[in-house]
Short mmCIF file of C-alpha atoms in Angstrom, two decimals:
data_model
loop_
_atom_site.label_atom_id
_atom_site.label_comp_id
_atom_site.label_asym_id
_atom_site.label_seq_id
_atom_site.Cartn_x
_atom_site.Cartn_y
_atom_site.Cartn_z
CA UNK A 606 24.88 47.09 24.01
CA UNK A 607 21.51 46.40 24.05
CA UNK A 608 21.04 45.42 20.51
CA UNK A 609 24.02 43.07 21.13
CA UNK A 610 22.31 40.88 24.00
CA UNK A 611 18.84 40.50 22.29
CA UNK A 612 21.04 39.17 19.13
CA UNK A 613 23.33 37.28 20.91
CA UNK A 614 19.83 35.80 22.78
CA UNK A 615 18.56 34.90 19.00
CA UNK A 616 21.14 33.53 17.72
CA UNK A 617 21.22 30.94 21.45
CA UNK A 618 18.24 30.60 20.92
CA UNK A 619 18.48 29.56 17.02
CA UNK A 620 21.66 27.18 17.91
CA UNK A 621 19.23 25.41 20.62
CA UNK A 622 16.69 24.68 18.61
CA UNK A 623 14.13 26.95 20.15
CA UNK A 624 10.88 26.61 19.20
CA UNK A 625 10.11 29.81 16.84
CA UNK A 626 6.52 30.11 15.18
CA UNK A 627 6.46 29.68 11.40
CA UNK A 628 4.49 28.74 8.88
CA UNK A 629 5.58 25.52 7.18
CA UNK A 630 3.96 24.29 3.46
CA UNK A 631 4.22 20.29 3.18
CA UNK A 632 3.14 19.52 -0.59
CA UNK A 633 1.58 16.00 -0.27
CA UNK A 634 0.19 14.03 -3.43
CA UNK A 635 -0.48 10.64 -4.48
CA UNK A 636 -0.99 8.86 -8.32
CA UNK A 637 -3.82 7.78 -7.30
CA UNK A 638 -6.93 9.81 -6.99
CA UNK A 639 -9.33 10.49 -3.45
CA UNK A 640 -11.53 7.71 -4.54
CA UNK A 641 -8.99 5.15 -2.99
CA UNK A 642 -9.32 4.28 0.27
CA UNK A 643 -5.56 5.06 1.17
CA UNK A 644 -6.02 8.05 -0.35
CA UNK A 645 -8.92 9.49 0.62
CA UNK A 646 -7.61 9.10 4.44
CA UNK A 647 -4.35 11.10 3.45
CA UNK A 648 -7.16 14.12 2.41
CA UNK A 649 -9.44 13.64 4.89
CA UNK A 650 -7.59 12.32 7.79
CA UNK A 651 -3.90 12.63 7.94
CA UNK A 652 -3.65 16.21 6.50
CA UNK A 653 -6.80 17.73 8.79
CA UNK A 654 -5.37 15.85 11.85
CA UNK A 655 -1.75 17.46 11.43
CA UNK A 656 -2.96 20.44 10.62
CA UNK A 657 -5.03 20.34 13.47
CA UNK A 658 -2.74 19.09 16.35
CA UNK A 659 0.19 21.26 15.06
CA UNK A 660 -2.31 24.52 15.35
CA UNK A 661 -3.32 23.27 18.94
CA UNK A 662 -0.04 21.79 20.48
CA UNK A 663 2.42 23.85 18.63
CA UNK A 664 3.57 27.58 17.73
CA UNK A 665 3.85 26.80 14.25
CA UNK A 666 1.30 26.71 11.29
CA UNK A 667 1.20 24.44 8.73
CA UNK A 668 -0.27 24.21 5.60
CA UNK A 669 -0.98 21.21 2.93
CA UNK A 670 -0.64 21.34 -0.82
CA UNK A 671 -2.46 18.37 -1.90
CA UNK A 672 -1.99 16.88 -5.51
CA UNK A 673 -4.07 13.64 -5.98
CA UNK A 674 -5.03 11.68 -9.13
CA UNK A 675 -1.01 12.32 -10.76
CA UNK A 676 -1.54 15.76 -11.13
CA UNK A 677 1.95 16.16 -8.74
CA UNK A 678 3.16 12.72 -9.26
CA UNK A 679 1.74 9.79 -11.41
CA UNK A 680 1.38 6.04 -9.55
CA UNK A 681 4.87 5.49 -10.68
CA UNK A 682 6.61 8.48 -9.76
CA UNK A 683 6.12 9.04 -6.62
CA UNK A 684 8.92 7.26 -4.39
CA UNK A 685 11.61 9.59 -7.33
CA UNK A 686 9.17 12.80 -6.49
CA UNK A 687 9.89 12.21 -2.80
CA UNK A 688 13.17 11.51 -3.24
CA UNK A 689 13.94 14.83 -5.60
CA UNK A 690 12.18 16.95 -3.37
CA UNK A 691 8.81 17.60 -5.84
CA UNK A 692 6.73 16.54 -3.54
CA UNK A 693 7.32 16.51 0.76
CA UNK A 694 4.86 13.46 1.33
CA UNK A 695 4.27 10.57 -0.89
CA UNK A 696 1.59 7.92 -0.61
CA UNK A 697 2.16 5.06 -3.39
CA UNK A 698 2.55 1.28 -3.74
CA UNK A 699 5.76 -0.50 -3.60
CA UNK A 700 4.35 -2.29 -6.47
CA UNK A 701 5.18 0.14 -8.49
CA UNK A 702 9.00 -0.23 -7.59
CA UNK A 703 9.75 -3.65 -8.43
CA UNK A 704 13.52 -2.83 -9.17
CA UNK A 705 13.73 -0.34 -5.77
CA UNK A 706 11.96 -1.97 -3.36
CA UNK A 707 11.93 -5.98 -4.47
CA UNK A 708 11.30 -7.06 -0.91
CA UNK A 709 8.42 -4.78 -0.13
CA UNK A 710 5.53 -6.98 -1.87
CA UNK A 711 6.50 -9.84 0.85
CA UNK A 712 2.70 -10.27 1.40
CA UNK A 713 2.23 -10.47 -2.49
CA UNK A 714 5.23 -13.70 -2.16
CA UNK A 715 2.67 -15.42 0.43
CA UNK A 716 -0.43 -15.53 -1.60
CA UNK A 717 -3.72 -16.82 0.07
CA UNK A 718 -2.85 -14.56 3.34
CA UNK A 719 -5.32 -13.01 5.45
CA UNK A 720 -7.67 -11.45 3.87
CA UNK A 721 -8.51 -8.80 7.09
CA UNK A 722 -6.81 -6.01 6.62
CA UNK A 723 -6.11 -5.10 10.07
CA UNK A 724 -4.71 -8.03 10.60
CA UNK A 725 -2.38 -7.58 6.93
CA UNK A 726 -0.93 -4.23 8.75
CA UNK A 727 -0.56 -5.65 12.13
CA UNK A 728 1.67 -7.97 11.05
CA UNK A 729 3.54 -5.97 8.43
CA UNK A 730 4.31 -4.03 11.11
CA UNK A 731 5.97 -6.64 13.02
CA UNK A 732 7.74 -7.44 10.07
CA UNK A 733 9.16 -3.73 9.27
CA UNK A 734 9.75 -3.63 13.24
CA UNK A 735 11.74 -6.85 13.69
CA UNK A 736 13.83 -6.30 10.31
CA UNK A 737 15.55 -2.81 9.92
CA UNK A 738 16.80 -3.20 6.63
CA UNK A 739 12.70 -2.81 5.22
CA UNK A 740 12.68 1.07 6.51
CA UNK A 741 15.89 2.04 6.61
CA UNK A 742 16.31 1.73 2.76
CA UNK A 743 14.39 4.46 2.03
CA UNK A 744 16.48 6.85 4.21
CA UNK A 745 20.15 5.26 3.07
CA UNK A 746 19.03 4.88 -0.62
CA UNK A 747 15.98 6.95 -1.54
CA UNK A 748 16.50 10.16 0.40
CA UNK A 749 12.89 9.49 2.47
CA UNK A 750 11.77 8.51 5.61
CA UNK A 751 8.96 5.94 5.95
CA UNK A 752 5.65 7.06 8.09
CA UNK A 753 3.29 5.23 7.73
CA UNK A 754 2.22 1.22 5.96
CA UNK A 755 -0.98 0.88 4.29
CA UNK A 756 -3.74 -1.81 3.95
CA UNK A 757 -5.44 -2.65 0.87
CA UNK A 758 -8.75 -4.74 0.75
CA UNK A 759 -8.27 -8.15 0.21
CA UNK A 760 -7.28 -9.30 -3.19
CA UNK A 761 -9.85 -10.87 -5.46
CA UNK A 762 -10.52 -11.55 -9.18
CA UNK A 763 -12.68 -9.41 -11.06
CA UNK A 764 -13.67 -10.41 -14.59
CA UNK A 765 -15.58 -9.49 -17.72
CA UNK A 766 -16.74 -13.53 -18.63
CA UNK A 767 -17.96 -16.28 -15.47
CA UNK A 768 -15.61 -18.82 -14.44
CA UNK A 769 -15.92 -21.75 -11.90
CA UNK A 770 -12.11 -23.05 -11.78
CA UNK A 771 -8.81 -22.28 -12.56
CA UNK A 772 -8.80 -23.92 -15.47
CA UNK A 773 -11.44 -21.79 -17.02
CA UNK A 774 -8.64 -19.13 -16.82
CA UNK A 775 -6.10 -20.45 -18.67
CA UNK A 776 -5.05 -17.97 -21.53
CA UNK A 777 -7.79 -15.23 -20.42
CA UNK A 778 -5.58 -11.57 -20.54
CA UNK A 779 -6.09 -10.42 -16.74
CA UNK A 780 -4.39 -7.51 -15.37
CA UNK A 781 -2.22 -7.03 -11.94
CA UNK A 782 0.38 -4.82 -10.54
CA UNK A 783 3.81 -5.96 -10.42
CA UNK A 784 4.37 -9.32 -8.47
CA UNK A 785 0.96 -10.07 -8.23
CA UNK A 786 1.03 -11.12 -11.74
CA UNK A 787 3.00 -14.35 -10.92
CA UNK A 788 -0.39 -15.18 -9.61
CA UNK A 789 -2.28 -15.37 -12.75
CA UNK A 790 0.96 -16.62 -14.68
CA UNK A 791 0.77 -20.16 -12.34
CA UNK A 792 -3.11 -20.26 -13.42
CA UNK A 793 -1.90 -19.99 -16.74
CA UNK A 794 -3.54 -16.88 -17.59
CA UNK A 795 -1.62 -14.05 -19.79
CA UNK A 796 -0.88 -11.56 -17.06
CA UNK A 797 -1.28 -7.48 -18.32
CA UNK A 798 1.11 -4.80 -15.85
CA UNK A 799 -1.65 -2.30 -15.39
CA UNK A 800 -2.89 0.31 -13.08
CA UNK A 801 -6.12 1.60 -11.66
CA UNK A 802 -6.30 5.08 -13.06
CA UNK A 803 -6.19 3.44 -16.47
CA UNK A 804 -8.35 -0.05 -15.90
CA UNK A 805 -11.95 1.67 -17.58
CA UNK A 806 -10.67 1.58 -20.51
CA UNK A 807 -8.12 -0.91 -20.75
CA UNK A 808 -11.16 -3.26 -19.67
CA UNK A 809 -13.71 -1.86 -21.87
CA UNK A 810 -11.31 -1.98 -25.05
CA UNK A 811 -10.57 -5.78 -24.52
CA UNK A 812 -6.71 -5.10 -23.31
CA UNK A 813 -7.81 -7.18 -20.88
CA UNK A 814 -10.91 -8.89 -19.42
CA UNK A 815 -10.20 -9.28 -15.66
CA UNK A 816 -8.15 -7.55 -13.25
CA UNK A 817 -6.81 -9.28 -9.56
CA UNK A 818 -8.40 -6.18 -7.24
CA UNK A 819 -10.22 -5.20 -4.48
CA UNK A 820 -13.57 -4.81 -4.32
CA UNK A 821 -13.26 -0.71 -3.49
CA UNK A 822 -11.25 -0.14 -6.50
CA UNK A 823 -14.37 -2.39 -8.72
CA UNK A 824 -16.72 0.20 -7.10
CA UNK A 825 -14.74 3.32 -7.01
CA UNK A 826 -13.48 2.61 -10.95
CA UNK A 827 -16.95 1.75 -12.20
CA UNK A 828 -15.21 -1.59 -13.04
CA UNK A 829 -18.58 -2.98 -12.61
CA UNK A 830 -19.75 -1.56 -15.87
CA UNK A 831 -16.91 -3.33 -17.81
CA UNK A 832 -16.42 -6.07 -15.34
CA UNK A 833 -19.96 -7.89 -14.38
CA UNK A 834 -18.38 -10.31 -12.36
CA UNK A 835 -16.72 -10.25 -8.65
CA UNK A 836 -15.13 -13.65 -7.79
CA UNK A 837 -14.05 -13.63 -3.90
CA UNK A 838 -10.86 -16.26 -4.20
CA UNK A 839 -9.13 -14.37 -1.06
CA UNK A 840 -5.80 -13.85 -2.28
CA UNK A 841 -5.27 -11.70 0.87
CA UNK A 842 -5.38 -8.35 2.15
CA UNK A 843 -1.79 -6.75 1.30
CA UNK A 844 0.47 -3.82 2.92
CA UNK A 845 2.46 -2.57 0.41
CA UNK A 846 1.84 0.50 0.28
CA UNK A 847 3.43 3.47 2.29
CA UNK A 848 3.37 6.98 3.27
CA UNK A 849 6.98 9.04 2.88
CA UNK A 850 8.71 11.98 3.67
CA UNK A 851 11.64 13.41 2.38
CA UNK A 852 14.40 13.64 4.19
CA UNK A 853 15.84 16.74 3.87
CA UNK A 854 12.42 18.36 4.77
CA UNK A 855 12.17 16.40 7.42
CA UNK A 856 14.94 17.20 8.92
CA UNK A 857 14.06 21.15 8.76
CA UNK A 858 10.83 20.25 10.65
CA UNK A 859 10.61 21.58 14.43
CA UNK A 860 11.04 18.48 16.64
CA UNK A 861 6.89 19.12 17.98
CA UNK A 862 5.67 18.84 14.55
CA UNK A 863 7.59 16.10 13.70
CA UNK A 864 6.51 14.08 16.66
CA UNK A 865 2.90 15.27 15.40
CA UNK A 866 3.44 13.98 12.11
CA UNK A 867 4.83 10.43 13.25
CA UNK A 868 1.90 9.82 16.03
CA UNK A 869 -1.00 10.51 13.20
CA UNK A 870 0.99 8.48 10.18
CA UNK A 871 0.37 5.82 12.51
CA UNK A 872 -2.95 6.45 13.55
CA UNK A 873 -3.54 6.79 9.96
CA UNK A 874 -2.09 3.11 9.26
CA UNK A 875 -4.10 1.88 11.99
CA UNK A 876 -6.90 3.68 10.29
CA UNK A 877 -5.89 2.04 6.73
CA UNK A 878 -6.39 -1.40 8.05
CA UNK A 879 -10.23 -0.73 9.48
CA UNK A 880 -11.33 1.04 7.51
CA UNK A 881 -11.02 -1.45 4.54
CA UNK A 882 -12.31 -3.42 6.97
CA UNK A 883 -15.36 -1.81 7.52
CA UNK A 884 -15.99 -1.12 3.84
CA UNK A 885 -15.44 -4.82 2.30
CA UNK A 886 -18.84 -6.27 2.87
CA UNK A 887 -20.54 -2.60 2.09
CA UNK A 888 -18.61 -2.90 -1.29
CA UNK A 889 -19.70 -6.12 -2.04
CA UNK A 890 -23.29 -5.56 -1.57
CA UNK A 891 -22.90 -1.97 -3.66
CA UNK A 892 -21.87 -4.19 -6.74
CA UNK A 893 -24.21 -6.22 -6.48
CA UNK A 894 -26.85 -3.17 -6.65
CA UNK A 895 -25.18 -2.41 -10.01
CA UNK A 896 -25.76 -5.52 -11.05
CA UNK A 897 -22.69 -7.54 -10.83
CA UNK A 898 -22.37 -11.51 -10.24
CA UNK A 899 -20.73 -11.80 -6.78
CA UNK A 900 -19.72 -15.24 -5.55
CA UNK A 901 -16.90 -16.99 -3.75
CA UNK A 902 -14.88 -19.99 -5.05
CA UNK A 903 -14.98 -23.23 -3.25
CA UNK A 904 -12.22 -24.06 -0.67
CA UNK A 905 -10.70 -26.80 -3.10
CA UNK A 906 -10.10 -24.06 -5.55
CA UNK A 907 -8.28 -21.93 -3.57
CA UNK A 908 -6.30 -24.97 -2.48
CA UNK A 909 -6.10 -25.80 -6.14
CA UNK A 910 -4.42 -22.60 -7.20
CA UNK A 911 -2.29 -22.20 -3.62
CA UNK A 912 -0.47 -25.72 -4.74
CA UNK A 913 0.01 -24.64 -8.36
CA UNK A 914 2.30 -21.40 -6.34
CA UNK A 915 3.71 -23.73 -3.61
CA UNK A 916 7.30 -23.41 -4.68
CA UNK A 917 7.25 -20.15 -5.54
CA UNK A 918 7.61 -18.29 -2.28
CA UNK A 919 10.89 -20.48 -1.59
CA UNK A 920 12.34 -19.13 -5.15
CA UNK A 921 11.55 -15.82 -4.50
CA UNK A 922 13.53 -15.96 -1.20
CA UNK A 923 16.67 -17.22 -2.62
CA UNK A 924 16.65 -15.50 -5.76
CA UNK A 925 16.28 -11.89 -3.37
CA UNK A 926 18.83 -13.39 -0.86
CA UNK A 927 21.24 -14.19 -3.81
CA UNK A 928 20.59 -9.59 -3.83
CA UNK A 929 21.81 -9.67 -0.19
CA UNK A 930 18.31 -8.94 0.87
CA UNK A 931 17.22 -10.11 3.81
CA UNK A 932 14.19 -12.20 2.23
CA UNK A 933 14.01 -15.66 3.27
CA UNK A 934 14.03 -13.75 7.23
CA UNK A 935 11.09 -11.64 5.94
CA UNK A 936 9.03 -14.36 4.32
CA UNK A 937 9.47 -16.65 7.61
CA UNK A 938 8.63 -13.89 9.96
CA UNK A 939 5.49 -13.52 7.73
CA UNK A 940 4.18 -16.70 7.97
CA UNK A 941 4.80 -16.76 11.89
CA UNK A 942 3.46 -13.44 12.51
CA UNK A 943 0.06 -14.36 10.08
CA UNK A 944 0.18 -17.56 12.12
CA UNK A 945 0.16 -16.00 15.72
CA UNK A 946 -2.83 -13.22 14.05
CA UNK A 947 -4.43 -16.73 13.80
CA UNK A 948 -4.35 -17.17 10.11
CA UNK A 949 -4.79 -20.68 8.67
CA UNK A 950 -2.91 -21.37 5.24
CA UNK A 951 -4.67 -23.04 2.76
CA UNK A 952 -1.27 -24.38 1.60
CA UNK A 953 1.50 -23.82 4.08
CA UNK A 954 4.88 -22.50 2.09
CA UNK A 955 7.94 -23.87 3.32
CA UNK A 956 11.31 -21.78 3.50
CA UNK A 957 14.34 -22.65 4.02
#
């Protein structure tokens, strides 16, 4: 009889949802390696903080397998190694999904944005907060939950030759990732798909001779020894990039630990925005110790270039609303919300 009540008691218990200690493995992993900002806070800030707050608020233990640099998932892989269940957590940019996630690289439709970064996430936020459809895809379609948005740097031009205007670019092979090449197609440049892990050599072997990019990736990279010039045109500071969890593992999670998880993913997005913050200026004064050419472009380039894009946010919209995507909503919340941040356009798109 006895027997009977304490199972009968652990199998309430079970149904209930009781909190029982155990040990839980989350494998996380990025494409990219530690020496990104983004990533570098998923190692030394998002996984020590859960690990930390589960251990101290919790009954359960958890433990992190980290895989960085592609040795889980490469750059492209990672929203299908979430979704399969290879890997728990994903960090990765939506510029990698062009055909998945069209409507993620809204900032990258709006070029000549802020270029703070804590500013880029505040208002992506807004954006993903007033429009449902932007997370809930990746539960309803991808089998993943969306954590966390993250910052880049702002967007600049890095280049192997000097320029002074955009005409000086016309033809020149420069690199980007995904829409971010329409940028360098409206200068009339030859725009290269590339990514990070693979711009050394692409750069060094003349596959191309400039790459649109932060100035952490030029320092982190070694661009600078391929690359001896750092142009600040102030593209912007983009979010699109985000931290995921598949849902099925998710959903095994105790309820404490998940609330854990979801307050430091976004502490951690917070974190993405200021720390790129912090680190811009530091970045461009450590090129210049190696020796690189830094300057800025005059306003009436940037205006320049801006005009030569003008219509191009307006055919983005309809040609992703023609999808059924919400996009012309998404690109007119984004100009508001950059507007409110107090954000000045050089060139202010129009959408209908």
């Amino acid at each position: 009889m006895k027997r009977l009540v304490i199972a009968t008691a652990l199998a309430a218990a079970l149904a209930s949802g009781a909190a029982i200690a155990d040990d839980i493995k989350l494998r996380i992993a990025s494409g990219h390696p530690a020496v990104n900002t983004y990533v570098n806070l998923m190692q030394n800030f998002f996984v020590p903080e859960v690990t930390k707050r589960v251990a101290a608020r919790t009954k359960h233990k958890i433990e992190f397998i980290e895989g960085y640099g592609g040795s889980m998932v490469k750059t492209a892989e990672t929203l299908e190694g979430v979704q399969s269940g290879i890997i728990d957590i994903g960090g990765y940019c939506f510029c990698f999904e062009p055909s998945n996630l069209p409507l993620h690289a809204f900032q990258v439709m709006l070029p000549f944005g802020t270029m703070d970064p804590e500013t880029s996430v505040k208002l992506a936020r807004a954006v993903y907060d007033k429009v449902p459809y932007m997370s809930e895809i990746f539960e309803k379609k991808y089998n993943q939950k969306l954590i966390g948005l993250i910052a880049d740097n702002g967007y600049n031009l890095g280049t192997s030759f000097d320029w002074a205007k955009v005409a000086d670019l016309k033809g020149r092979k420069l690199a980007g990732a995904g829409l971010n090449l329409k940028w360098l197609e409206y200068a009339g440049a030859t725009p290269v798909q590339s990514s990070l892990p693979e711009a050394y050599t692409a750069m060094q072997t003349g596959v191309y001779n400039g790459w649109i990019m932060f100035p952490s990736g030029w320092v982190n990279f070694k661009l600078y020894e391929v690359g001896k010039f750092y142009t600040e045109v102030g593209f912007g500071a983009i979010t699109w990039h985000g931290l995921t969890i598949n849902s099925a593992r998710w959903a095994k999670l105790p309820k404490d630990v998940q609330q854990i998880i979801l307050e430091v993913a976004r502490e951690y997005e917070t974190r993405t925005g200021t720390v790129n913050k912090e680190n811009y200026p530091k970045q461009l004064e450590q090129l210049k110790g190696f020796g690189t050419t830094v300057k800025s472009v005059p306003a009436s380039v940037r205006v320049e270039w801006a005009n030569s894009l003008k219509g191009w946010p307006q055919e983005k919209a309809a040609e992703l609303d023609k999808q059924g995507l919400p996009a012309s909503q998404v690109l007119k919340l984004a100009l508001e919300e950059a507007e409110k941040l107090g954000h000045k356009w050089p060139v202010r798109y129009a959408i209908k």
